[in-house]
PDB file of C-alpha atoms in Angstrom:
ATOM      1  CA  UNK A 190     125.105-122.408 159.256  1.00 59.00           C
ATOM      2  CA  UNK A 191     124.113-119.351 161.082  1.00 78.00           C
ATOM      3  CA  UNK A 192     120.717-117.693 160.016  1.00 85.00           C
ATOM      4  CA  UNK A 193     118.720-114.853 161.327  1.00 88.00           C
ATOM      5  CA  UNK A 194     115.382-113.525 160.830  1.00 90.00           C
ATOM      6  CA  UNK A 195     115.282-111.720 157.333  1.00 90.00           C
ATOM      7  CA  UNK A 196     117.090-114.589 155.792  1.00 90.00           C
ATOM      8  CA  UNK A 197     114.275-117.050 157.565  1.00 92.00           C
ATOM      9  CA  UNK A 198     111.108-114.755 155.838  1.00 92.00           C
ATOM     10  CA  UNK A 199     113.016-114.686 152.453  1.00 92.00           C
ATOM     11  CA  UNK A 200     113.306-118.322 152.418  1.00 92.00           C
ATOM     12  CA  UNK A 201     109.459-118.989 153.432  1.00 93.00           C
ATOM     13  CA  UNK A 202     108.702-116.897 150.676  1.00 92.00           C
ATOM     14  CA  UNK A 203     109.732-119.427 148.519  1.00 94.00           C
ATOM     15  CA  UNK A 204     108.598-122.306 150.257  1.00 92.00           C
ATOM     16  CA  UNK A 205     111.831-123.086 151.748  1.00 91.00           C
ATOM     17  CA  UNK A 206     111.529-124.097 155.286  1.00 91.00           C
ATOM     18  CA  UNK A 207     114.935-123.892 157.426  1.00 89.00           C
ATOM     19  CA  UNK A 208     116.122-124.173 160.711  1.00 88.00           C
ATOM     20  CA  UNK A 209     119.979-123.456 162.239  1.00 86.00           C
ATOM     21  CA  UNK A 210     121.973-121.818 165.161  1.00 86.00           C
ATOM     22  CA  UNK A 211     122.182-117.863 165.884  1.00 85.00           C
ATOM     23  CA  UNK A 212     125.406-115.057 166.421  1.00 75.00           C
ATOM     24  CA  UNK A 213     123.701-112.870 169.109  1.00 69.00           C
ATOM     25  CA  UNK A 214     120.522-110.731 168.581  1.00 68.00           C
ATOM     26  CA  UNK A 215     122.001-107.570 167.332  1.00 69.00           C
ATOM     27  CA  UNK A 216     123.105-109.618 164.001  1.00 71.00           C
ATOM     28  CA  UNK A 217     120.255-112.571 163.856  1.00 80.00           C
ATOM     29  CA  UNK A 218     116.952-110.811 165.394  1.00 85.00           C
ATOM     30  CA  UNK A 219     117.271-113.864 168.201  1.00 85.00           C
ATOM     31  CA  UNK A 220     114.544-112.628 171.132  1.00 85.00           C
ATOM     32  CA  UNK A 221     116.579-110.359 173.522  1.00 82.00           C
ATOM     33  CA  UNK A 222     114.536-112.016 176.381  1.00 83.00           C
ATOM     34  CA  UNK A 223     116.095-115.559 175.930  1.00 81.00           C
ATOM     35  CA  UNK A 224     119.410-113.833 175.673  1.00 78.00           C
ATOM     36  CA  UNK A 225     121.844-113.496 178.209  1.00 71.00           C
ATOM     37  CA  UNK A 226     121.377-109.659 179.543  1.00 68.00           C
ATOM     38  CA  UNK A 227     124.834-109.409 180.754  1.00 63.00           C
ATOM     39  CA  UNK A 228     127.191-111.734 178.899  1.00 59.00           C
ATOM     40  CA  UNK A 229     129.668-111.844 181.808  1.00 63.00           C
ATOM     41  CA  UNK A 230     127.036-113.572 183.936  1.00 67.00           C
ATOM     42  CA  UNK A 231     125.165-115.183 181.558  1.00 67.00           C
ATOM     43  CA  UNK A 232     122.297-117.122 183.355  1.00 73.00           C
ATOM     44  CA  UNK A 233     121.695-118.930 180.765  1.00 73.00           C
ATOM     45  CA  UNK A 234     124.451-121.209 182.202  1.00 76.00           C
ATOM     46  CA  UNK A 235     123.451-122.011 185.150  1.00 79.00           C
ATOM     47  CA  UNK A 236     120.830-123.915 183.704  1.00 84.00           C
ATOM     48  CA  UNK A 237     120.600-127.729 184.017  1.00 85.00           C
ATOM     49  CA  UNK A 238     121.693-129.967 180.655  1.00 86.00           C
ATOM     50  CA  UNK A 239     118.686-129.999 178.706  1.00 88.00           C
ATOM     51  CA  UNK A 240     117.376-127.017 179.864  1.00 89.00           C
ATOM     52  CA  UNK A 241     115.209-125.159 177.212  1.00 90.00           C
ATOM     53  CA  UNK A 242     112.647-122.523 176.746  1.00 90.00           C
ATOM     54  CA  UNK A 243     110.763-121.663 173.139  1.00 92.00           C
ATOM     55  CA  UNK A 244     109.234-117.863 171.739  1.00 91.00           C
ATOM     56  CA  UNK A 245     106.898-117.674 168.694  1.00 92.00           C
ATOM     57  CA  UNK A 246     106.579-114.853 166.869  1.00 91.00           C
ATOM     58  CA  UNK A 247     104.790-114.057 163.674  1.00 92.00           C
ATOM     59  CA  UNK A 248     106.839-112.910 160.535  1.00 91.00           C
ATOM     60  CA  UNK A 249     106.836-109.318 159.466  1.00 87.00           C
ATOM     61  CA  UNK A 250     106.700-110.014 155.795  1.00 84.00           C
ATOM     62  CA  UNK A 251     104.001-112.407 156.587  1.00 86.00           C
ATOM     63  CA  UNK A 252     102.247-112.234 159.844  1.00 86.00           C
ATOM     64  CA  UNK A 253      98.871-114.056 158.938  1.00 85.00           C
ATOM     65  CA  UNK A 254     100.738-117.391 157.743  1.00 86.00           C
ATOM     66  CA  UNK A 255     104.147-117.259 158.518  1.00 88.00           C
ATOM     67  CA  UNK A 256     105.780-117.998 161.951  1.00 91.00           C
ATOM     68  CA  UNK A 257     108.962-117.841 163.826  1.00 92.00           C
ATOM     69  CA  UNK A 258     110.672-120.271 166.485  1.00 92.00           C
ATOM     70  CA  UNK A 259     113.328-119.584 168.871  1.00 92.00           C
ATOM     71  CA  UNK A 260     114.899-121.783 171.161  1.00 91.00           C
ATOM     72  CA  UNK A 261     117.252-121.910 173.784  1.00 90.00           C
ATOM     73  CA  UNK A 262     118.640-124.575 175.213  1.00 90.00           C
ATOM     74  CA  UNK A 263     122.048-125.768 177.543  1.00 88.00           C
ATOM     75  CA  UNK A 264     124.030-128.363 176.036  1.00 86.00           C
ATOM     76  CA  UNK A 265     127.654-128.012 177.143  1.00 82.00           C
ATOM     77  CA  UNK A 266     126.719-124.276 176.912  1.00 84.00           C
ATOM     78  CA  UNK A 267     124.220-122.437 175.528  1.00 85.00           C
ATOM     79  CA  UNK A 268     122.879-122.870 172.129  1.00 87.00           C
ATOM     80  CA  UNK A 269     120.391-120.825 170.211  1.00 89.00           C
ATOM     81  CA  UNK A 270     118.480-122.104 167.428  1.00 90.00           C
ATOM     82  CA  UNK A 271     115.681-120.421 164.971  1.00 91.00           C
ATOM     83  CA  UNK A 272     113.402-121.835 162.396  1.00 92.00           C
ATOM     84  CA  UNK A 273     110.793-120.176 159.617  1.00 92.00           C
ATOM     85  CA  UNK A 274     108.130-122.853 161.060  1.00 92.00           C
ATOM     86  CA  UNK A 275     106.417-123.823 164.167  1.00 91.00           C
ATOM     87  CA  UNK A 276     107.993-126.615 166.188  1.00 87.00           C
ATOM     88  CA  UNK A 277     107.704-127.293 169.967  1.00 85.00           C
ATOM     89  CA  UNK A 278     108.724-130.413 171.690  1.00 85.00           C
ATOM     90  CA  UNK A 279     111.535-132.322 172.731  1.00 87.00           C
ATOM     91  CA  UNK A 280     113.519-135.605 172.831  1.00 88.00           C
ATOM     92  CA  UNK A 281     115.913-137.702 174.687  1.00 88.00           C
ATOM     93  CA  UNK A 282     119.554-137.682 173.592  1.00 84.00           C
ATOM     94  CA  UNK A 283     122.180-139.615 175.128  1.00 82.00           C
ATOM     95  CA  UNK A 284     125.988-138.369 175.210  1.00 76.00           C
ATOM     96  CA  UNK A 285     128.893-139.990 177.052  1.00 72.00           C
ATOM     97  CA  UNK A 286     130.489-137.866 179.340  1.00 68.00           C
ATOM     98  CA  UNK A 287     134.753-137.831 179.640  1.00 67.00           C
ATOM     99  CA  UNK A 288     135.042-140.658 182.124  1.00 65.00           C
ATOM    100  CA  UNK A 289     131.789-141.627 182.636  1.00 69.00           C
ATOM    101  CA  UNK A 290     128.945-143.879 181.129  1.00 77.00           C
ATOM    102  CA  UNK A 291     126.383-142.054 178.445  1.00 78.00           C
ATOM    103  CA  UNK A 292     123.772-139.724 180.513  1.00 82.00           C
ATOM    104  CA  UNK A 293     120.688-138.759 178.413  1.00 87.00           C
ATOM    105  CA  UNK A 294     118.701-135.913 178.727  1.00 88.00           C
ATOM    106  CA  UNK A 295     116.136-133.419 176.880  1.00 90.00           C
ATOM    107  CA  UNK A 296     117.185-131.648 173.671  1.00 90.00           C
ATOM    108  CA  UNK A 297     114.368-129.742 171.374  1.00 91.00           C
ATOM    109  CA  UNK A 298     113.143-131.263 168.168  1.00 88.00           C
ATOM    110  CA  UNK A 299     114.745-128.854 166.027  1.00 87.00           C
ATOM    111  CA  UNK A 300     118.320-130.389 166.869  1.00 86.00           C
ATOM    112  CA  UNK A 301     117.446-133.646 165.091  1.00 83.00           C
ATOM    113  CA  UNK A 302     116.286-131.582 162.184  1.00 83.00           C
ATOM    114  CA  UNK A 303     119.544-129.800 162.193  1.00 83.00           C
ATOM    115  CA  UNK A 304     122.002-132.646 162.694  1.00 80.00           C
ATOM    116  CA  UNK A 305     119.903-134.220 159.907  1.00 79.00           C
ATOM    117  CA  UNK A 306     120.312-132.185 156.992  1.00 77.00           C
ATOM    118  CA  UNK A 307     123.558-129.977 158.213  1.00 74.00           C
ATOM    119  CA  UNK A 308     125.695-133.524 158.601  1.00 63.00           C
ATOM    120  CA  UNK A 309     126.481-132.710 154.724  1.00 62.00           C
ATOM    121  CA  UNK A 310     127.469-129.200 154.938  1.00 64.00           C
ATOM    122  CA  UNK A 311     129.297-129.904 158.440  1.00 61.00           C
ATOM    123  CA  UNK A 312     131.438-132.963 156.992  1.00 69.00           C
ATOM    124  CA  UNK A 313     132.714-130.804 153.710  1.00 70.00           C
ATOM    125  CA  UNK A 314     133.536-128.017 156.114  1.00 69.00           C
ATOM    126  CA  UNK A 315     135.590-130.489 158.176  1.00 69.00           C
ATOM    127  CA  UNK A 316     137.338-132.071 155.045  1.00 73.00           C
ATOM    128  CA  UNK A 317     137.921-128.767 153.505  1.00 74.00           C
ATOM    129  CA  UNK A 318     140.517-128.155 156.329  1.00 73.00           C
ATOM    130  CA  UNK A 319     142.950-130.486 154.972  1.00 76.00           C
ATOM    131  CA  UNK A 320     144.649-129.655 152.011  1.00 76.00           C
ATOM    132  CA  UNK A 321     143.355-125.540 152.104  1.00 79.00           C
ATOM    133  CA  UNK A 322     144.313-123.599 149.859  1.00 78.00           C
ATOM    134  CA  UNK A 323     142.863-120.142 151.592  1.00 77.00           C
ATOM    135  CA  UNK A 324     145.569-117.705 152.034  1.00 78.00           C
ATOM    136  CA  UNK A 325     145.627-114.436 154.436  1.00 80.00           C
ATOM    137  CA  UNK A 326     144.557-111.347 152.219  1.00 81.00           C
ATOM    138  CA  UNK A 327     143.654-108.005 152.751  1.00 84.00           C
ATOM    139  CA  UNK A 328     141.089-107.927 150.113  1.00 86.00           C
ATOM    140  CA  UNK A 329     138.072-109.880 150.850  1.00 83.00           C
ATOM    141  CA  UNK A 330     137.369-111.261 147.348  1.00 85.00           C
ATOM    142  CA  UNK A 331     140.823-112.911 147.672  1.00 87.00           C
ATOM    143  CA  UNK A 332     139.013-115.099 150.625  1.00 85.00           C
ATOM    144  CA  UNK A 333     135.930-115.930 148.120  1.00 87.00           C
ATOM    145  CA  UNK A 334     138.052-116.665 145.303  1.00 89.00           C
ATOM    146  CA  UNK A 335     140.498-119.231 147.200  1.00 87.00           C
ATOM    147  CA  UNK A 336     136.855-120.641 148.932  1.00 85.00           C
ATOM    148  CA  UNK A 337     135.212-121.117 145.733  1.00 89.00           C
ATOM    149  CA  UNK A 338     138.462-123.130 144.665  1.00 88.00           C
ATOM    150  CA  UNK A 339     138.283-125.344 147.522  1.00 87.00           C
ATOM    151  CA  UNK A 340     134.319-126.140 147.027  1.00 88.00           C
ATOM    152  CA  UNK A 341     135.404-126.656 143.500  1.00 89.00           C
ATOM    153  CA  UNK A 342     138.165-129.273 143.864  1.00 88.00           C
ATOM    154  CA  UNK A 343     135.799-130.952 147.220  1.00 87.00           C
ATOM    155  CA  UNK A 344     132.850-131.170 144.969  1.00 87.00           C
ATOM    156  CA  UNK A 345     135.120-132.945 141.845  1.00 89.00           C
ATOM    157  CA  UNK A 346     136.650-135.688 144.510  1.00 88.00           C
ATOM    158  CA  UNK A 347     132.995-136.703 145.843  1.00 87.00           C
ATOM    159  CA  UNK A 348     131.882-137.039 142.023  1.00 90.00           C
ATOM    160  CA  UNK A 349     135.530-138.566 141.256  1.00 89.00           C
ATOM    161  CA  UNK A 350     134.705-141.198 143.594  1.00 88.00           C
ATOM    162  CA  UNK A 351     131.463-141.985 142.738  1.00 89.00           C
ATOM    163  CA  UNK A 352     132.294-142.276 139.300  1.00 88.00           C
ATOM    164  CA  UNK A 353     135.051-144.569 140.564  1.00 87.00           C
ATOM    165  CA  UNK A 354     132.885-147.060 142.661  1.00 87.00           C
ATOM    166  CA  UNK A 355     130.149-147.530 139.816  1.00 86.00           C
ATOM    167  CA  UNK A 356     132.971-148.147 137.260  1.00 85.00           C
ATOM    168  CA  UNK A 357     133.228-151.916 136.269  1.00 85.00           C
ATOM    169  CA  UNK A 358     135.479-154.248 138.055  1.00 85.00           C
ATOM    170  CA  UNK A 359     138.464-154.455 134.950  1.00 84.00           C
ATOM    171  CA  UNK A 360     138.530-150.429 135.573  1.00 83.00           C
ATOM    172  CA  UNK A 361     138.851-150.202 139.578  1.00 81.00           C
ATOM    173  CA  UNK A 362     141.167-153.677 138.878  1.00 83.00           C
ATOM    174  CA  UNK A 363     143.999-152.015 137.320  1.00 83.00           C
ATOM    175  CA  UNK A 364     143.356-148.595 138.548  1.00 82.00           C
ATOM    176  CA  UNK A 365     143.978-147.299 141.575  1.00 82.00           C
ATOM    177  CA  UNK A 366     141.541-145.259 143.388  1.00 85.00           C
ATOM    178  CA  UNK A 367     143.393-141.971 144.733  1.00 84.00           C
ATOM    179  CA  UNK A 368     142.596-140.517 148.115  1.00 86.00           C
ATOM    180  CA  UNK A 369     141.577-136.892 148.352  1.00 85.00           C
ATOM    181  CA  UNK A 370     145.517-135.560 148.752  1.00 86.00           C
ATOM    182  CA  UNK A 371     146.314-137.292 145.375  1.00 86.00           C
ATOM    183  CA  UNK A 372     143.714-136.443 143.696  1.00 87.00           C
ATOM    184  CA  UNK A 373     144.070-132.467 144.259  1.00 85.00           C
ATOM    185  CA  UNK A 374     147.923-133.193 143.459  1.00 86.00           C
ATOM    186  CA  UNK A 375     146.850-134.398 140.328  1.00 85.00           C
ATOM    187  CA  UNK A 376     144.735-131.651 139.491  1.00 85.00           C
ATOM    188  CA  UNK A 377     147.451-129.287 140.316  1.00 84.00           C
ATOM    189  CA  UNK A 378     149.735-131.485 138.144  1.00 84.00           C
ATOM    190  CA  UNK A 379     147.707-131.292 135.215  1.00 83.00           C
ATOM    191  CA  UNK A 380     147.746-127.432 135.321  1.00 81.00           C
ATOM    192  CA  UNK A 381     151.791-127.155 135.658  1.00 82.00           C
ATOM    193  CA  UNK A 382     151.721-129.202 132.401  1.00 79.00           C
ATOM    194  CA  UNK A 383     153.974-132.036 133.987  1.00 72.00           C
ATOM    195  CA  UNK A 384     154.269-135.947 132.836  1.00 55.00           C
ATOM    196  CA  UNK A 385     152.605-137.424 135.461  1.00 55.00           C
ATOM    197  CA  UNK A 386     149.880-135.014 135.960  1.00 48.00           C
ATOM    198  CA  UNK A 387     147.313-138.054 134.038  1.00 51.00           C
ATOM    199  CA  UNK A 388     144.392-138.722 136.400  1.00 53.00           C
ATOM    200  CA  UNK A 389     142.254-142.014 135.153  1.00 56.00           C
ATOM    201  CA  UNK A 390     138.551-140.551 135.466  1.00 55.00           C
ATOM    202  CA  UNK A 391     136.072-143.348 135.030  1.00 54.00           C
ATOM    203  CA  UNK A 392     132.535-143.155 133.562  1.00 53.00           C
ATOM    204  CA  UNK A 393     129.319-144.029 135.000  1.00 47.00           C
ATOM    205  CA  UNK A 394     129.446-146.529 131.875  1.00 44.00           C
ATOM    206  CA  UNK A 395     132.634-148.159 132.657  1.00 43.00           C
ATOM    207  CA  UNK A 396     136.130-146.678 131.049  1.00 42.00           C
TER     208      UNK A 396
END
């Protein structure tokens, strides 16, 4: 999830605090001074793993109560991070290294609040790239349309199988539980109108 500054001060208008990573400063209003001034020899790399340095900055809509926090800080490679509340500080994470034991080192708080409540939005992304059913277009809302059909049939399988887990024992006895592949196949199936196209949807009640 990529944010930048205007979307940050819209969401603390409503109370909604939020954190994630930054496209360079031109598109997110990330601080030029903790970006790279020439790309080509970005210095920024050179740094140490776990390297990181912080700005604050109050927000234009609301400078008296609202605040901004940027970060920067070497993983792998650099990664930039902004937030529509105040938060310094950092903690240890360890990562295993190809061919070596796990080495730890410093990462800023806002990561753990990241990996925290992204982990959702990261895992459907991941799943979504099985089974696609975006095509190439030339019109954009071509790209939305096929997107909102992939949400669509992700969000049905994680209710399908929830449905399916707190159904009683007789149901999930002589039912078998499809796996995600099926289960759109099915869904297609019953739109073509074909014999076998019957899915068996439990009920939080049982069948």
């Amino acid at each position: 999830l990529f944010v930048k500054t205007s979307v940050l001060e819209k969401l603390f208008e409503w109370n909604i605090y939020a954190a994630g990573t930054c496209r360079p400063p031109g598109q997110s209003g990330f601080p030029q001074d903790l970006t790279a001034k020439d790309p080509k020899k970005d210095e920024f790399k050179l740094w140490e793993k776990g390297t990181m340095q912080y700005m604050f900055a109050p927000m234009k809509s609301n400078p008296e109560h609202g605040v901004l926090t940027a970060v920067v800080w070497k993983d792998s490679r650099p990664v930039k991070f902004m937030a529509n509340f105040f938060m310094d500080g950092r903690e240890m994470i360890s990562r295993r290294q190809k061919g070596s034991t796990a080495q730890q080192y410093a990462a800023p708080m806002l990561l753990k609040l990241y990996n925290k409540y992204m982990g959702g939005v990261d895992q459907a992304d991941h799943i979504m790239q099985k089974n696609n059913c975006q095509r190439r277009s030339r019109k954009w809302h071509h790209s939305l349309f096929y997107q909102a059909i992939n949400i669509t049939l992700h969000n049905a399988y994680v209710l399908y199988q929830k449905d399916y887990d707190a159904a009683s024992e007789e149901f999930r006895a002589r039912t078998r539980k499809h796996d995600r592949s099926n289960f759109i196949s099915s869904v297609a199936r019953s739109f073509l109108g074909t014999p076998d196209a019957e899915i068996n949807m439990p009920t939080m009640s049982g069948p």
